[in-house]
Amino acid sequence: MLSLGWKKFSFFEQSLKREHEFPEAASCCCPGPDVIVAGCADGSVAFLDRELQMKQAFQAHAKSTDFVAFLSKEKLLITLGHDEGPVLVNLKVWNLEGQLKSSTASPPCLKTLKVFAPKQPEADITALAVHEENWPHMSLAIGLANGNIYCILGDIGKDKAQRTTLTLQPASTPITNLNFTGDNKHLHLYVTTQTSIAAVDVKTSSKVGLDEAGAGPGCAVLNQEGELIVGRDEAFYFNTLEGRGPCFACEGHKQQLQWFRSYIAAVLSTPSQQGSAPTHLFQVFDLRNKLIATSVPLTETPKHVVCSWGMILVIQAGGLVTCLKEKELTAKLELLYNKSLYLLALNLAQSQQADASSCAEIQRRYADHLYSKHDYDGAMTQYVSTIGYLEPSYVIRKFLDAQRIHNLTSYLEQLHEQGKASADHTTLLLNCYTKLKDVDKLDRFLRGSGAPDSTPSLNFDVETAVKVCRAAGYFQHALFVCQAAAETQWYLDILLEDMQSWEDALAYLQDLPRQQAAAALKKHGKVLLNNMPEATTALLMQLCTPGDASKPDGDWIAKVSDFAHLAADRPMALMLLCEFILNSTQAPPGEEFLYHTLLELHLMGHEDEPPQLPRTTPSGAATASTQDEGEAAAPAGHLPQHDNQVDQAQRQESRRGSGAQAGTSSASRLGPAHTLSPQKREATLELLKRGWPLGEESKYDTNHALVLCRMHGFTPGLRFLYERMRHFREVLQV
């Protein structure tokens, strides 16, 4: 006996039973409802429990019981045997529901059928197959030694069943095995002889030849997929309704087959030599994994093989019963681990529907084994399969070597593809790309498909990716990630801090919604004003005036006060911005602030100063031309020191009330308004008049305006404000 290339294992625990009550005269047996049903040559039927002790027996037929079959759904027992009288061969249906509780009462017989109708010739019965339906409907097939098959289909309870006779070619060849497959709507019958295998459509009686070689009695079984497996001396052959399938080489004469879980259990024998008795061997084959799960030499000729209670029982002629119970999966895996057969262990676990975590543990062991053998590529293939079950740090630590950075990169890529990566994993992967200078992979990782216009899936931590790309100098990649993630602030940080690309930053701001652009300018407007003052001022003007109402937030208007700090050292730019807003918009937001700012700038004499473009250092930072210029610019930007001075003067003005004395001599000591040119004095007064039209409410804070005029000694302004406030006594004192 030879199983080509198959390894042998001990996956079953073996035990022997010598003390039992299994009938010596048993001619057939099958598993029943928590019992084994044995049909005997004297016509009786015995039920045996797990210890093979007699639980119940009854006389089913007068002479012999030749075939038994149990239908688990309806709890029915089918017996076929010989009786006395005019009808010798009968098929009987017994109801076992609740009958096994009694050790003496016989189960009720629901139906007795004559196997041979008057017009059907009698012959020796060689095979029986039963397809379970809802009682009293049933499908029966009886194989005969003359090559015919009697089929009884339908309602057998009221003798309404349809009887048909099928004949295979060549005729007179005994039927060795019958097996139903399919459901009630598409029921087929596998028919096996010593010389052929065929499939018959039960409804239409149409036949399809599957193989020109057959199998002996008991050497054809069905697996759970409905495939017919036949055992011949050279191999196991699979057959489906469409034709012959794969085969598995296994030499040895097969005497009997049983399907157990996912195994083929087979009794094999070798012919006798020089007068010695033939030897018998019982083997359990795992055809999927091409291994022999157990191999047991038999001392006596095997008579029956039955699968029940999760065990395989081999009843031998001398009364010895060999019981085989499958070991737990963990025990079988340990056997394979000890032989370093990790791939076989994985295949075995998968074939027995082990859970994913158990399979991952096998792959982890297999990967560790390959790693120890310096097969790093193979090890990484297995480690990748453990993602989601094995802690990534376990794998990363093994491959944090520069020589294995490619393996580490592939593992980190899979972590991101499966959504199991953390920010640290993203950092490590990007560092691997940059260390390898693999721009193509970096592109594919960040952009998805690698196309410039593709939308990335962003299955990574965006902030981490941006930081790593910036630190490594891959600014364009960082920009792409920021744009895809709609991270406006980071995008501008890269353009302005890393790339000093002022024009691109302004173009980007132009495309943003108005509120986002305004928020970004609050942070980055200073550097933009220093490097592109005209374009930046134009953008500020655009945001502080009404936009296109048809666009999202197009009617939103920014306040100049939000950007005043940007022009702390550029008073002329601030003055132009405020005047533009006042001239182009009616009742703009923060109108009071506009008047206050313009009044202060006028009074400080900045109108006559030409705009100053800053000198820039090589890094792009702006520097003032002189220290005096910076000091003069501070009031226009409302630095804290000047604000405190104005607030203190306002409090003094409030304490004085409307009757406070404000002489020209004291006013002239507070500010430089006496040095203003006539044109500027006129423009300043015109600004006050514009903000307080005759007969209307003032558009600025009059107390604030009084304080500014007094601080800067602007007498015309004081006189105008007192007149409008109808404080004529103060007018005379100015």
mmCIF file of N, CA and C in Angstrom, residues 338-423:
data_model
loop_
_atom_site.group_PDB
_atom_site.id
_atom_site.type_symbol
_atom_site.label_atom_id
_atom_site.label_comp_id
_atom_site.label_asym_id
_atom_site.label_seq_id
_atom_site.Cartn_x
_atom_site.Cartn_y
_atom_site.Cartn_z
ATOM 1 N N ASN A 338 6.057 20.713 16.160
ATOM 2 C CA ASN A 338 7.273 19.999 16.550
ATOM 3 C C ASN A 338 8.070 19.526 15.340
ATOM 4 N N LYS A 339 7.386 19.374 14.213
ATOM 5 C CA LYS A 339 8.067 18.956 12.984
ATOM 6 C C LYS A 339 8.300 20.130 12.028
ATOM 7 N N SER A 340 8.039 21.362 12.523
ATOM 8 C CA SER A 340 8.223 22.592 11.724
ATOM 9 C C SER A 340 7.377 22.579 10.458
ATOM 10 N N LEU A 341 6.220 21.942 10.511
ATOM 11 C CA LEU A 341 5.309 21.892 9.361
ATOM 12 C C LEU A 341 4.246 22.976 9.524
ATOM 13 N N TYR A 342 4.698 24.223 9.484
ATOM 14 C CA TYR A 342 3.793 25.332 9.775
ATOM 15 C C TYR A 342 2.787 25.564 8.647
ATOM 16 N N LEU A 343 3.214 25.420 7.427
ATOM 17 C CA LEU A 343 2.285 25.632 6.312
ATOM 18 C C LEU A 343 1.195 24.572 6.322
ATOM 19 N N LEU A 344 1.559 23.359 6.604
ATOM 20 C CA LEU A 344 0.556 22.299 6.723
ATOM 21 C C LEU A 344 -0.365 22.569 7.901
ATOM 22 N N ALA A 345 0.187 23.077 9.001
ATOM 23 C CA ALA A 345 -0.647 23.422 10.154
ATOM 24 C C ALA A 345 -1.657 24.502 9.795
ATOM 25 N N LEU A 346 -1.221 25.487 9.021
ATOM 26 C CA LEU A 346 -2.135 26.547 8.611
ATOM 27 C C LEU A 346 -3.235 25.996 7.713
ATOM 28 N N ASN A 347 -2.860 25.164 6.753
ATOM 29 C CA ASN A 347 -3.863 24.580 5.856
ATOM 30 C C ASN A 347 -4.841 23.704 6.624
ATOM 31 N N LEU A 348 -4.328 22.978 7.606
ATOM 32 C CA LEU A 348 -5.198 22.119 8.406
ATOM 33 C C LEU A 348 -6.190 22.956 9.205
ATOM 34 N N ALA A 349 -5.711 24.037 9.820
ATOM 35 C CA ALA A 349 -6.601 24.893 10.611
ATOM 36 C C ALA A 349 -7.669 25.527 9.734
ATOM 37 N N GLN A 350 -7.286 25.972 8.559
ATOM 38 C CA GLN A 350 -8.265 26.589 7.658
ATOM 39 C C GLN A 350 -9.284 25.572 7.168
ATOM 40 N N SER A 351 -8.857 24.363 6.893
ATOM 41 C CA SER A 351 -9.793 23.341 6.422
ATOM 42 C C SER A 351 -10.777 22.929 7.502
ATOM 43 N N GLN A 352 -10.398 23.119 8.771
ATOM 44 C CA GLN A 352 -11.300 22.770 9.864
ATOM 45 C C GLN A 352 -11.986 24.002 10.460
ATOM 46 N N GLN A 353 -12.054 25.073 9.661
ATOM 47 C CA GLN A 353 -12.777 26.299 10.020
ATOM 48 C C GLN A 353 -12.338 26.886 11.356
ATOM 49 N N ALA A 354 -11.030 26.904 11.586
ATOM 50 C CA ALA A 354 -10.514 27.552 12.786
ATOM 51 C C ALA A 354 -10.738 29.055 12.685
ATOM 52 N N ASP A 355 -10.869 29.719 13.821
ATOM 53 C CA ASP A 355 -11.117 31.153 13.799
ATOM 54 C C ASP A 355 -9.868 31.895 13.327
ATOM 55 N N ALA A 356 -10.080 33.156 12.953
ATOM 56 C CA ALA A 356 -9.004 33.945 12.344
ATOM 57 C C ALA A 356 -7.840 34.161 13.293
ATOM 58 N N SER A 357 -8.118 34.329 14.586
ATOM 59 C CA SER A 357 -7.025 34.557 15.535
ATOM 60 C C SER A 357 -6.129 33.323 15.657
ATOM 61 N N SER A 358 -6.723 32.131 15.586
ATOM 62 C CA SER A 358 -5.924 30.906 15.644
ATOM 63 C C SER A 358 -5.040 30.776 14.409
ATOM 64 N N CYS A 359 -5.601 31.113 13.251
ATOM 65 C CA CYS A 359 -4.800 31.077 12.017
ATOM 66 C C CYS A 359 -3.676 32.105 12.075
ATOM 67 N N ALA A 360 -3.956 33.264 12.650
ATOM 68 C CA ALA A 360 -2.920 34.296 12.761
ATOM 69 C C ALA A 360 -1.783 33.835 13.667
ATOM 70 N N GLU A 361 -2.102 33.103 14.725
ATOM 71 C CA GLU A 361 -1.055 32.587 15.611
ATOM 72 C C GLU A 361 -0.170 31.583 14.879
ATOM 73 N N ILE A 362 -0.783 30.757 14.031
ATOM 74 C CA ILE A 362 0.022 29.812 13.241
ATOM 75 C C ILE A 362 0.940 30.571 12.288
ATOM 76 N N GLN A 363 0.413 31.591 11.651
ATOM 77 C CA GLN A 363 1.222 32.371 10.715
ATOM 78 C C GLN A 363 2.336 33.119 11.444
ATOM 79 N N ARG A 364 2.066 33.546 12.671
ATOM 80 C CA ARG A 364 3.124 34.185 13.457
ATOM 81 C C ARG A 364 4.254 33.199 13.743
ATOM 82 N N ARG A 365 3.901 31.986 14.134
ATOM 83 C CA ARG A 365 4.921 30.965 14.382
ATOM 84 C C ARG A 365 5.690 30.641 13.098
ATOM 85 N N TYR A 366 4.944 30.544 12.003
ATOM 86 C CA TYR A 366 5.585 30.244 10.719
ATOM 87 C C TYR A 366 6.531 31.373 10.324
ATOM 88 N N ALA A 367 6.096 32.610 10.528
ATOM 89 C CA ALA A 367 6.942 33.757 10.196
ATOM 90 C C ALA A 367 8.197 33.780 11.060
ATOM 91 N N ASP A 368 8.057 33.497 12.347
ATOM 92 C CA ASP A 368 9.230 33.448 13.223
ATOM 93 C C ASP A 368 10.213 32.373 12.756
ATOM 94 N N HIS A 369 9.672 31.255 12.326
ATOM 95 C CA HIS A 369 10.530 30.174 11.830
ATOM 96 C C HIS A 369 11.289 30.613 10.578
ATOM 97 N N LEU A 370 10.585 31.246 9.640
ATOM 98 C CA LEU A 370 11.246 31.712 8.417
ATOM 99 C C LEU A 370 12.268 32.802 8.730
ATOM 100 N N TYR A 371 11.946 33.659 9.687
ATOM 101 C CA TYR A 371 12.881 34.727 10.063
ATOM 102 C C TYR A 371 14.167 34.132 10.639
ATOM 103 N N SER A 372 14.018 33.106 11.446
ATOM 104 C CA SER A 372 15.209 32.469 12.020
ATOM 105 C C SER A 372 16.061 31.799 10.956
ATOM 106 N N LYS A 373 15.436 31.441 9.820
ATOM 107 C CA LYS A 373 16.164 30.844 8.699
ATOM 108 C C LYS A 373 16.653 31.899 7.707
ATOM 109 N N HIS A 374 16.501 33.181 8.077
ATOM 110 C CA HIS A 374 16.928 34.316 7.243
ATOM 111 C C HIS A 374 16.130 34.430 5.945
ATOM 112 N N ASP A 375 14.945 33.849 5.915
ATOM 113 C CA ASP A 375 14.043 34.045 4.776
ATOM 114 C C ASP A 375 13.131 35.221 5.121
ATOM 115 N N TYR A 376 13.679 36.423 4.963
ATOM 116 C CA TYR A 376 12.960 37.610 5.416
ATOM 117 C C TYR A 376 11.751 37.922 4.542
ATOM 118 N N ASP A 377 11.855 37.688 3.258
ATOM 119 C CA ASP A 377 10.713 37.946 2.380
ATOM 120 C C ASP A 377 9.547 37.021 2.720
ATOM 121 N N GLY A 378 9.860 35.735 2.884
ATOM 122 C CA GLY A 378 8.798 34.788 3.255
ATOM 123 C C GLY A 378 8.213 35.097 4.614
ATOM 124 N N ALA A 379 9.073 35.483 5.557
ATOM 125 C CA ALA A 379 8.579 35.827 6.893
ATOM 126 C C ALA A 379 7.648 37.022 6.830
ATOM 127 N N MET A 380 8.014 38.028 6.037
ATOM 128 C CA MET A 380 7.167 39.214 5.967
ATOM 129 C C MET A 380 5.820 38.894 5.342
ATOM 130 N N THR A 381 5.791 37.978 4.376
ATOM 131 C CA THR A 381 4.512 37.571 3.788
ATOM 132 C C THR A 381 3.579 37.020 4.858
ATOM 133 N N GLN A 382 4.116 36.236 5.774
ATOM 134 C CA GLN A 382 3.292 35.679 6.842
ATOM 135 C C GLN A 382 2.936 36.731 7.887
ATOM 136 N N TYR A 383 3.879 37.615 8.204
ATOM 137 C CA TYR A 383 3.581 38.664 9.188
ATOM 138 C C TYR A 383 2.465 39.577 8.695
ATOM 139 N N VAL A 384 2.456 39.855 7.410
ATOM 140 C CA VAL A 384 1.406 40.715 6.854
ATOM 141 C C VAL A 384 0.032 40.088 7.082
ATOM 142 N N SER A 385 -0.035 38.764 7.008
ATOM 143 C CA SER A 385 -1.317 38.076 7.206
ATOM 144 C C SER A 385 -1.800 38.139 8.647
ATOM 145 N N THR A 386 -0.924 38.528 9.575
ATOM 146 C CA THR A 386 -1.324 38.604 10.981
ATOM 147 C C THR A 386 -1.806 39.992 11.377
ATOM 148 N N ILE A 387 -1.834 40.921 10.440
ATOM 149 C CA ILE A 387 -2.261 42.288 10.769
ATOM 150 C C ILE A 387 -3.693 42.258 11.302
ATOM 151 N N GLY A 388 -3.896 42.941 12.384
ATOM 152 C CA GLY A 388 -5.198 42.936 13.036
ATOM 153 C C GLY A 388 -5.258 41.992 14.219
ATOM 154 N N TYR A 389 -4.271 41.104 14.326
ATOM 155 C CA TYR A 389 -4.242 40.141 15.426
ATOM 156 C C TYR A 389 -2.919 40.214 16.190
ATOM 157 N N LEU A 390 -1.835 40.446 15.479
ATOM 158 C CA LEU A 390 -0.516 40.534 16.109
ATOM 159 C C LEU A 390 -0.133 41.999 16.280
ATOM 160 N N GLU A 391 0.400 42.341 17.451
ATOM 161 C CA GLU A 391 0.819 43.712 17.721
ATOM 162 C C GLU A 391 1.893 44.127 16.714
ATOM 163 N N PRO A 392 1.675 45.235 15.971
ATOM 164 C CA PRO A 392 2.646 45.633 14.936
ATOM 165 C C PRO A 392 4.054 45.847 15.461
ATOM 166 N N SER A 393 4.187 46.309 16.705
ATOM 167 C CA SER A 393 5.520 46.560 17.238
ATOM 168 C C SER A 393 6.356 45.280 17.286
ATOM 169 N N TYR A 394 5.703 44.124 17.421
ATOM 170 C CA TYR A 394 6.419 42.848 17.432
ATOM 171 C C TYR A 394 7.163 42.648 16.118
ATOM 172 N N VAL A 395 6.522 42.993 15.015
ATOM 173 C CA VAL A 395 7.126 42.828 13.692
ATOM 174 C C VAL A 395 8.125 43.944 13.415
ATOM 175 N N ILE A 396 7.752 45.157 13.783
ATOM 176 C CA ILE A 396 8.598 46.306 13.456
ATOM 177 C C ILE A 396 9.962 46.187 14.114
ATOM 178 N N ARG A 397 9.992 45.737 15.355
ATOM 179 C CA ARG A 397 11.276 45.609 16.049
ATOM 180 C C ARG A 397 12.211 44.640 15.330
ATOM 181 N N LYS A 398 11.648 43.602 14.711
ATOM 182 C CA LYS A 398 12.478 42.616 14.024
ATOM 183 C C LYS A 398 13.114 43.178 12.756
ATOM 184 N N PHE A 399 12.450 44.151 12.143
ATOM 185 C CA PHE A 399 12.911 44.623 10.838
ATOM 186 C C PHE A 399 13.451 46.048 10.886
ATOM 187 N N LEU A 400 13.738 46.558 12.069
ATOM 188 C CA LEU A 400 14.286 47.914 12.166
ATOM 189 C C LEU A 400 15.787 47.917 11.901
ATOM 190 N N ASP A 401 16.164 47.254 10.881
ATOM 191 C CA ASP A 401 17.550 47.212 10.451
ATOM 192 C C ASP A 401 17.612 47.771 9.044
ATOM 193 N N ALA A 402 18.650 48.558 8.767
ATOM 194 C CA ALA A 402 18.734 49.225 7.465
ATOM 195 C C ALA A 402 18.731 48.226 6.317
ATOM 196 N N GLN A 403 19.271 47.035 6.557
ATOM 197 C CA GLN A 403 19.328 46.042 5.493
ATOM 198 C C GLN A 403 17.972 45.419 5.208
ATOM 199 N N ARG A 404 17.021 45.584 6.117
ATOM 200 C CA ARG A 404 15.691 45.001 5.911
ATOM 201 C C ARG A 404 14.609 46.079 5.857
ATOM 202 N N ILE A 405 15.025 47.266 5.448
ATOM 203 C CA ILE A 405 14.081 48.374 5.422
ATOM 204 C C ILE A 405 13.010 48.183 4.352
ATOM 205 N N HIS A 406 13.343 47.451 3.283
ATOM 206 C CA HIS A 406 12.333 47.192 2.248
ATOM 207 C C HIS A 406 11.211 46.308 2.800
ATOM 208 N N ASN A 407 11.567 45.289 3.581
ATOM 209 C CA ASN A 407 10.534 44.446 4.198
ATOM 210 C C ASN A 407 9.685 45.254 5.166
ATOM 211 N N LEU A 408 10.334 46.106 5.948
ATOM 212 C CA LEU A 408 9.595 46.937 6.895
ATOM 213 C C LEU A 408 8.650 47.874 6.159
ATOM 214 N N THR A 409 9.113 48.415 5.047
ATOM 215 C CA THR A 409 8.262 49.321 4.271
ATOM 216 C C THR A 409 7.007 48.609 3.784
ATOM 217 N N SER A 410 7.162 47.407 3.272
ATOM 218 C CA SER A 410 5.993 46.670 2.773
ATOM 219 C C SER A 410 5.012 46.363 3.895
ATOM 220 N N TYR A 411 5.512 46.066 5.094
ATOM 221 C CA TYR A 411 4.620 45.798 6.230
ATOM 222 C C TYR A 411 3.857 47.058 6.629
ATOM 223 N N LEU A 412 4.553 48.178 6.695
ATOM 224 C CA LEU A 412 3.899 49.434 7.064
ATOM 225 C C LEU A 412 2.875 49.848 6.018
ATOM 226 N N GLU A 413 3.165 49.575 4.762
ATOM 227 C CA GLU A 413 2.189 49.879 3.708
ATOM 228 C C GLU A 413 0.908 49.084 3.916
ATOM 229 N N GLN A 414 1.050 47.812 4.260
ATOM 230 C CA GLN A 414 -0.134 46.986 4.490
ATOM 231 C C GLN A 414 -0.902 47.448 5.723
ATOM 232 N N LEU A 415 -0.194 47.904 6.745
ATOM 233 C CA LEU A 415 -0.884 48.448 7.918
ATOM 234 C C LEU A 415 -1.789 49.608 7.522
ATOM 235 N N HIS A 416 -1.294 50.476 6.659
ATOM 236 C CA HIS A 416 -2.097 51.627 6.235
ATOM 237 C C HIS A 416 -3.239 51.199 5.323
ATOM 238 N N GLU A 417 -2.986 50.268 4.424
ATOM 239 C CA GLU A 417 -4.049 49.825 3.521
ATOM 240 C C GLU A 417 -5.203 49.194 4.290
ATOM 241 N N GLN A 418 -4.904 48.511 5.379
ATOM 242 C CA GLN A 418 -5.947 47.853 6.160
ATOM 243 C C GLN A 418 -6.486 48.731 7.286
ATOM 244 N N GLY A 419 -6.054 49.991 7.333
ATOM 245 C CA GLY A 419 -6.573 50.921 8.334
ATOM 246 C C GLY A 419 -6.157 50.612 9.748
ATOM 247 N N LYS A 420 -5.010 49.968 9.944
ATOM 248 C CA LYS A 420 -4.541 49.603 11.279
ATOM 249 C C LYS A 420 -3.340 50.431 11.718
ATOM 250 N N ALA A 421 -3.000 51.463 10.967
ATOM 251 C CA ALA A 421 -1.790 52.230 11.255
ATOM 252 C C ALA A 421 -2.084 53.374 12.211
ATOM 253 N N SER A 422 -1.109 53.663 13.057
ATOM 254 C CA SER A 422 -1.179 54.810 13.956
ATOM 255 C C SER A 422 -0.318 55.928 13.391
ATOM 256 N N ALA A 423 -0.291 57.055 14.106
ATOM 257 C CA ALA A 423 0.531 58.179 13.656
ATOM 258 C C ALA A 423 2.011 57.803 13.657
#
